[in-house]
Short mmCIF file of C-alpha atoms and ligand atoms in Angstrom, two decimals:
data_model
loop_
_atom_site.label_atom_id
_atom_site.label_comp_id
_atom_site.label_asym_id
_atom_site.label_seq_id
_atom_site.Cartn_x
_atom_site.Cartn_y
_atom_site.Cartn_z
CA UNK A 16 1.12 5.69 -12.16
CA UNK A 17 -0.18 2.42 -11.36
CA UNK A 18 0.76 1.71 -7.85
CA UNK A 19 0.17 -1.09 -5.35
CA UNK A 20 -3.36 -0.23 -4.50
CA UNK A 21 -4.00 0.31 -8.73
CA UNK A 22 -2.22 -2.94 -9.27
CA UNK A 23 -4.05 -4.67 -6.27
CA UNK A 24 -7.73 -3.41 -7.71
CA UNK A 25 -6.81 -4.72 -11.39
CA UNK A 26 -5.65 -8.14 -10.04
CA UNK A 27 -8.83 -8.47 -8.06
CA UNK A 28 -11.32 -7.61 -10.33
CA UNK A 29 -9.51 -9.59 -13.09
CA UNK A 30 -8.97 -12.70 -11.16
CA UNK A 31 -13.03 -12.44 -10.66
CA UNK A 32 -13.68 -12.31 -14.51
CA UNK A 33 -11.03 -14.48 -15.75
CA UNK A 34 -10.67 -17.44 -13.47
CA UNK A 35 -11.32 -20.83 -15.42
CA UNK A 36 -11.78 -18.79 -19.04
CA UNK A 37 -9.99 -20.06 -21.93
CA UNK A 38 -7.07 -17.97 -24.11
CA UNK A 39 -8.41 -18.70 -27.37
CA UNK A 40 -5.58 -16.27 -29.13
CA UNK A 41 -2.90 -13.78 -28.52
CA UNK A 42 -1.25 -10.98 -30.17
CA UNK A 43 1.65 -8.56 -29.33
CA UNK A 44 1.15 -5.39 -31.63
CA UNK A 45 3.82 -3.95 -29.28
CA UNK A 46 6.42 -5.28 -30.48
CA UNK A 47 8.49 -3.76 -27.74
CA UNK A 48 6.59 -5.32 -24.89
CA UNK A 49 7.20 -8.89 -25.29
CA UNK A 50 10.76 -9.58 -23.58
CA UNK A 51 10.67 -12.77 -24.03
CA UNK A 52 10.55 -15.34 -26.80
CA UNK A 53 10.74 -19.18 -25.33
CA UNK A 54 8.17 -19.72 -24.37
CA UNK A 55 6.55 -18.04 -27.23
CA UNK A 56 3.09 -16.33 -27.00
CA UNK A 57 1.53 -18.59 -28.37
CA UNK A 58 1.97 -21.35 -25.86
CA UNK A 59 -0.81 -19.62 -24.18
CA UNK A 60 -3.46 -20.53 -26.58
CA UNK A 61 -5.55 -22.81 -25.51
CA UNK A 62 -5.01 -22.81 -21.94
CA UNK A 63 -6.98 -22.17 -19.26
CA UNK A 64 -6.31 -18.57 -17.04
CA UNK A 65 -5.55 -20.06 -13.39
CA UNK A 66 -5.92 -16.57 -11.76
CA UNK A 67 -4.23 -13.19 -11.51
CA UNK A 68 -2.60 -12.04 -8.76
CA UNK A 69 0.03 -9.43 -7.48
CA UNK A 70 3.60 -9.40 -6.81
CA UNK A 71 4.94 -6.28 -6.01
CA UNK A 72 3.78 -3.65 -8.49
CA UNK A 73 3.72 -6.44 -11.01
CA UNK A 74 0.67 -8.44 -12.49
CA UNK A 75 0.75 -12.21 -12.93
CA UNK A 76 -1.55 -14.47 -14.95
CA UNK A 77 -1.42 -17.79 -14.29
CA UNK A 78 -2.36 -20.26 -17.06
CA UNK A 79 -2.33 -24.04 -16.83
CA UNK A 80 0.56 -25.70 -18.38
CA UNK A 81 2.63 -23.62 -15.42
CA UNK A 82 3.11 -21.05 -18.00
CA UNK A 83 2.80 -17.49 -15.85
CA UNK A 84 2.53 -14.02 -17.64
CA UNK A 85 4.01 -11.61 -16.12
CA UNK A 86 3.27 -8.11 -16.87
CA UNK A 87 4.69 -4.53 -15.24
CA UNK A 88 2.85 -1.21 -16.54
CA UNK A 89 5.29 1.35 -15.68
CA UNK A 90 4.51 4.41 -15.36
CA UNK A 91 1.24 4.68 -18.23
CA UNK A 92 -0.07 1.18 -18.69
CA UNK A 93 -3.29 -0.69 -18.20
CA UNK A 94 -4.81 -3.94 -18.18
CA UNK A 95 -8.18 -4.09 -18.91
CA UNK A 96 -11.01 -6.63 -20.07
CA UNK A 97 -13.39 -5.93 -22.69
CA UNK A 98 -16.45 -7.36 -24.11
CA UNK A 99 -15.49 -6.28 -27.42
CA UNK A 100 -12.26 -7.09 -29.58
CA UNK A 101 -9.55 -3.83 -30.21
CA UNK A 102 -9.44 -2.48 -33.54
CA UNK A 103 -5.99 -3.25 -34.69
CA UNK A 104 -5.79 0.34 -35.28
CA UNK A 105 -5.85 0.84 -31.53
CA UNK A 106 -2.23 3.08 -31.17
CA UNK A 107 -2.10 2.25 -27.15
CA UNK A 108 -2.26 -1.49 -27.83
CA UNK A 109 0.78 -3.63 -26.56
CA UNK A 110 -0.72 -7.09 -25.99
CA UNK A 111 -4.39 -8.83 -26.80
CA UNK A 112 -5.20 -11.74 -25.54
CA UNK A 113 -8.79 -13.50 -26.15
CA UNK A 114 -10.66 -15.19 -24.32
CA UNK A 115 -13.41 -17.07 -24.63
CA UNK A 116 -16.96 -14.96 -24.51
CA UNK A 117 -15.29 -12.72 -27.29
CA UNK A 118 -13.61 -10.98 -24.44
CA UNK A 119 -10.21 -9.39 -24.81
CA UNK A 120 -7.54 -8.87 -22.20
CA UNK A 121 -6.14 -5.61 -23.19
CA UNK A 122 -2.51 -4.44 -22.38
CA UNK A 123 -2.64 -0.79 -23.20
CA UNK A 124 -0.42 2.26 -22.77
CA UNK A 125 -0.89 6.19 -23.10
CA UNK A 126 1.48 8.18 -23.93
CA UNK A 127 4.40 8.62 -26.08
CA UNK A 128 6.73 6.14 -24.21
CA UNK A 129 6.88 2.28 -24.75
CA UNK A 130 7.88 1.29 -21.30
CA UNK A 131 5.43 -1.51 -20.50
CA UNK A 132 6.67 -4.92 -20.62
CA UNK A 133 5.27 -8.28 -20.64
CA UNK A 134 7.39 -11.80 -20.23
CA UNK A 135 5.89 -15.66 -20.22
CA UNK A 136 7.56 -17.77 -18.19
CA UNK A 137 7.51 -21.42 -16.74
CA UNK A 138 7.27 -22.31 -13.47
CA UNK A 139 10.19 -21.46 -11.20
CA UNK A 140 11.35 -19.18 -14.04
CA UNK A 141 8.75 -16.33 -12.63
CA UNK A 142 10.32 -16.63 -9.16
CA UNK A 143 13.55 -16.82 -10.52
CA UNK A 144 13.41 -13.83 -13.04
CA UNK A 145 15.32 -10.49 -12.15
CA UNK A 146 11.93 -8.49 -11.74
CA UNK A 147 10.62 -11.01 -9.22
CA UNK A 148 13.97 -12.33 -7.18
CA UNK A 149 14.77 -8.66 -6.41
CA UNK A 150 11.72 -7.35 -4.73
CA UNK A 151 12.04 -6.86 -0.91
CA UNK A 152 9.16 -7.87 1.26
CA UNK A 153 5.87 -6.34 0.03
CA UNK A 154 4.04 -3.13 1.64
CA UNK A 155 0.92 -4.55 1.71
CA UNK A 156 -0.75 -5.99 4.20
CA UNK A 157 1.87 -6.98 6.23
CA UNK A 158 4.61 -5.19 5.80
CA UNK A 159 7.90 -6.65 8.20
CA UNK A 160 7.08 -5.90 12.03
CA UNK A 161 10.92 -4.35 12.29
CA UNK A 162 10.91 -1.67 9.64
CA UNK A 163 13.35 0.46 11.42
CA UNK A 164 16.03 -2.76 10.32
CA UNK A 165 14.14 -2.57 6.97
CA UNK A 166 14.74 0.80 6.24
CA UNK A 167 17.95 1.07 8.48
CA UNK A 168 20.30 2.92 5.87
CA UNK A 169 21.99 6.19 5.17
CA UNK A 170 19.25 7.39 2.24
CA UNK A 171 16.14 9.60 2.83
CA UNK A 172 12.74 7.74 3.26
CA UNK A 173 11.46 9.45 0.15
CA UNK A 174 14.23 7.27 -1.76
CA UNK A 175 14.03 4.46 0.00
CA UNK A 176 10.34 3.58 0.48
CA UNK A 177 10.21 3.74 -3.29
CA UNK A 178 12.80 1.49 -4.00
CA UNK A 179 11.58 -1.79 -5.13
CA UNK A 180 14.39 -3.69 -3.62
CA UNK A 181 14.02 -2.27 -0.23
CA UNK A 182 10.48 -2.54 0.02
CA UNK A 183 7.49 -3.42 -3.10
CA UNK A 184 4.17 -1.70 -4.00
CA UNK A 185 5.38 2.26 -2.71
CA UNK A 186 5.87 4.76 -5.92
CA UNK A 187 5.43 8.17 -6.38
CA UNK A 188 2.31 8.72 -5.65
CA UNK A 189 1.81 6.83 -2.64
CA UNK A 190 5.04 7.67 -0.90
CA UNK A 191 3.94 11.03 -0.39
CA UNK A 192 0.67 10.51 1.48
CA UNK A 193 2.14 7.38 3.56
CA UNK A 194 5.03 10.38 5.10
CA UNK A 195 2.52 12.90 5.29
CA UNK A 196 0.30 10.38 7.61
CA UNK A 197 3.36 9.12 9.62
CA UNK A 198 4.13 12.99 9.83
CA UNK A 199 8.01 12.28 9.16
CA UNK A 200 10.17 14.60 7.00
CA UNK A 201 10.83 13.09 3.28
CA UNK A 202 14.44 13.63 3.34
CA UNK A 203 14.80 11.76 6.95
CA UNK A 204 17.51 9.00 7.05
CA UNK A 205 16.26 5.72 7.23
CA UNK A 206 19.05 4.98 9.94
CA UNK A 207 17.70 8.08 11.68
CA UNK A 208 13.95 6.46 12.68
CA UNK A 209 13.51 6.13 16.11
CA UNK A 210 11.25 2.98 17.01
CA UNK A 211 8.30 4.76 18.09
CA UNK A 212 8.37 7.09 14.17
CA UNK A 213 9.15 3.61 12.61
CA UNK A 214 6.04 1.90 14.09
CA UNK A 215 4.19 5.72 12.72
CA UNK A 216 5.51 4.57 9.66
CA UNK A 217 4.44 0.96 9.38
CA UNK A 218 1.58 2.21 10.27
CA UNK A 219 0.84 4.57 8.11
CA UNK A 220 1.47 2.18 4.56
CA UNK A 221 -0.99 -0.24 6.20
CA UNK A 222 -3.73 2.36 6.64
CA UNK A 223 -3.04 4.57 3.50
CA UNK A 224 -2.81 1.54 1.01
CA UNK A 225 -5.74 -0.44 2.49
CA UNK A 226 -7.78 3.03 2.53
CA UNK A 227 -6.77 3.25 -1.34
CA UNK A 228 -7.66 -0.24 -1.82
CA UNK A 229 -11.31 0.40 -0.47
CA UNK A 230 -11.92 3.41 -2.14
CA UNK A 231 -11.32 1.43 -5.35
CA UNK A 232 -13.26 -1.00 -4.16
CA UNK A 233 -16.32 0.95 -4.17
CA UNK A 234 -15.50 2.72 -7.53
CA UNK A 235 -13.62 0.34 -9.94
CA UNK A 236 -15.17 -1.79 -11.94
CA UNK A 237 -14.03 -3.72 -15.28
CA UNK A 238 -12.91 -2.92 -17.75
CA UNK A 239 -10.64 -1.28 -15.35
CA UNK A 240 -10.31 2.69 -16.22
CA UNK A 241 -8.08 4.46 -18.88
CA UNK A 242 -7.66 7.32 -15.50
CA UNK A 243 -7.62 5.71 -12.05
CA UNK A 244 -9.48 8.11 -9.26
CA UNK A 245 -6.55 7.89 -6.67
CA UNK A 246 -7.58 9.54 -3.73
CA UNK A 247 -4.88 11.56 -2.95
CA UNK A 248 -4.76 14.26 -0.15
CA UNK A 249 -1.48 15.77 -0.50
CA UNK A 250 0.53 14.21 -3.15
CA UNK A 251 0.30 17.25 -6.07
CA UNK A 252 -1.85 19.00 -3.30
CA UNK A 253 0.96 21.79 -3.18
CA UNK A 254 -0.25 25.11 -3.14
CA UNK A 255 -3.83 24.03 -1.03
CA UNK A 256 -4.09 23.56 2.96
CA UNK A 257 -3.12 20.69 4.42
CA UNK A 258 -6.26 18.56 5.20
CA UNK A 259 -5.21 17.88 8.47
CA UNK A 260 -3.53 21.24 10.13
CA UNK A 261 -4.44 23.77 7.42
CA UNK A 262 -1.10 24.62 6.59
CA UNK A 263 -0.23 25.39 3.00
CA UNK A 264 1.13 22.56 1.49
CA UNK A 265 4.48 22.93 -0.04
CA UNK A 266 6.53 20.69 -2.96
CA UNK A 267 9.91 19.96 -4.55
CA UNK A 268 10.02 19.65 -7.81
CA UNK A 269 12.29 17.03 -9.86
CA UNK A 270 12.56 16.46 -13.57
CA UNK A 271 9.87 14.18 -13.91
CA UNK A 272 8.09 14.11 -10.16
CA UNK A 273 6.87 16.18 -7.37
CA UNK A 274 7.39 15.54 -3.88
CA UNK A 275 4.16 16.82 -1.83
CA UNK A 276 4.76 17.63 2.19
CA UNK A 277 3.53 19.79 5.11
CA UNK A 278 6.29 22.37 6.13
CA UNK A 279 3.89 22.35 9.54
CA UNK A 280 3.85 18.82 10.56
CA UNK A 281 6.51 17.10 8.49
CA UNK A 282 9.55 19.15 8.30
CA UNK A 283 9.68 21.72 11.42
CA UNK A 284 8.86 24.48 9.96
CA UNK A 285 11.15 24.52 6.87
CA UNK A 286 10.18 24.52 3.53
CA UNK A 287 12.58 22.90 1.37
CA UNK A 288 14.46 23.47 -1.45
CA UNK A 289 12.62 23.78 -4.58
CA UNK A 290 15.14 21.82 -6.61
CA UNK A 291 13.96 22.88 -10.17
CA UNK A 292 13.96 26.71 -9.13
CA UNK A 293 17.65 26.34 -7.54
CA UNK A 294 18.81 24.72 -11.01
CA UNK A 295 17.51 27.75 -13.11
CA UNK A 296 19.38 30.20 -10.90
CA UNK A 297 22.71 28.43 -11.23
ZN1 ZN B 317 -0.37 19.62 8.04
#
């Protein structure tokens, strides 16, 4: 589940590779992935790869001609950069692109699930597209001073600190262990945060997304792993003690996600609902 830190680590290290290198070719074998058609692919042959950067949970290269290529992984994608050129029999391909040094830009994706998507846009189109103009302010590294305004609605933190609209880079993953460090309850209102457990919580995305961020620093490299090491200490922890009190950590489970806490520091005591067992003994 690439995340803001994953995202953050993939942009750096392929900004450092790729700045100034040439798109000699490109090719979509995932048909699915390319959402947009005008400009086509192709415009990006030839030109030169400006950078790549962040936005959100969202990769962006930018090629000269102010053409932009913007990518989002979802939940099983990759983007990695190889010396070598995919076999075309390569299942988790979605989008090549070649560059010069017989090097290959690599949009891949595991699993069964074509959910990664890729658009090129022009100038003012990237700002302009829905992915983009919808984002609230980003988590990372300077997330708004006034989060309690940020966050100041009737929905629990768990909810809203993922939602992209609210706030951009927090998923899954990372929501659990920025609560768990703030110490608040996942199912808090937002418009329930005093100022002093707002300013916990501001603090606590700084520290637990630039902590991530180092800890890749140290241990990514390129071509960028098929399995990121996230260093997680509670999120699918459930069941072990909680690194900082002891106290077993506990989890809810939902269709498709867990939600990791402490019962001890996090929600008084209580240990909450266990959504998938309450369903099976309707
Ligand atoms: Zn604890």
């Amino acid at each position: 589940m690439p995340e803001l830190p994953e995202v953050e680590i993939t942009a750096r290290r392929l900004d450092a590779a790729l700045r100034g290198a040439t798109i000699e070719s490109t090719l979509a074998p995932g048909l699915n992935a390319l959402k947009t058609f005008d400009p086509p692919l192709h415009a990006l042959d030839g030109t030169q790869i400006a950078g790549v950067r962040r936005i959100g949970k969202h990769l962006v290269v930018d090629v000269s001609g102010d053409l932009h290529v913007l990518i989002h992984l979802m939940s099983a994608g990759r983007l990695q950069l190889y010396d070598k050129r995919a076999s075309l029999r390569d299942r988790t391909s979605r989008l090549l692109i070649r560059v010069d040094g017989d090097r290959e830009l690599r949009l891949r994706e595991f699993g069964t699930k074509q959910a990664a998507w890729v658009k090129v846009l022009r100038d003012g189109d990237l700002e302009a597209d829905e992915a983009i103009a919808t984002l609230g302010p980003e988590a990372w590294p300077d997330p708004p001073e006034d989060l309690a305004a940020l966050l100041h609605a009737p929905r629990p933190l768990h909810t809203l600190l993922r939602d992209q609209r609210v706030i951009a880079g927090i998923g899954r993953s990372w929501v659990d262990e920025i609560l768990w460090r703030a110490k608040l309850s996942p199912f808090k209102r937002g418009d329930d945060l005093s100022d002093e457990e707002a300013g916990a919580l501001r603090a606590a995305i700084v520290e637990t997304l630039a902590a991530a961020l180092a800890h890749y620093e140290d241990v990514v490299q390129l071509p960028i792993p098929d399995k990121l090491p996230l260093p997680l200490l509670v999120h699918r922890h459930q069941g072990e003690p909680c690194p900082r009190c002891g106290t077993t950590l506990e989890a809810v489970f939902y269709e498709d996600y867990v939600m990791s806490y402490c019962p001890a520091e996090q929600t008084g005591g209580k240990v909450l609902k266990d959504r998938r067992l309450s369903r099976l003994l309707k």
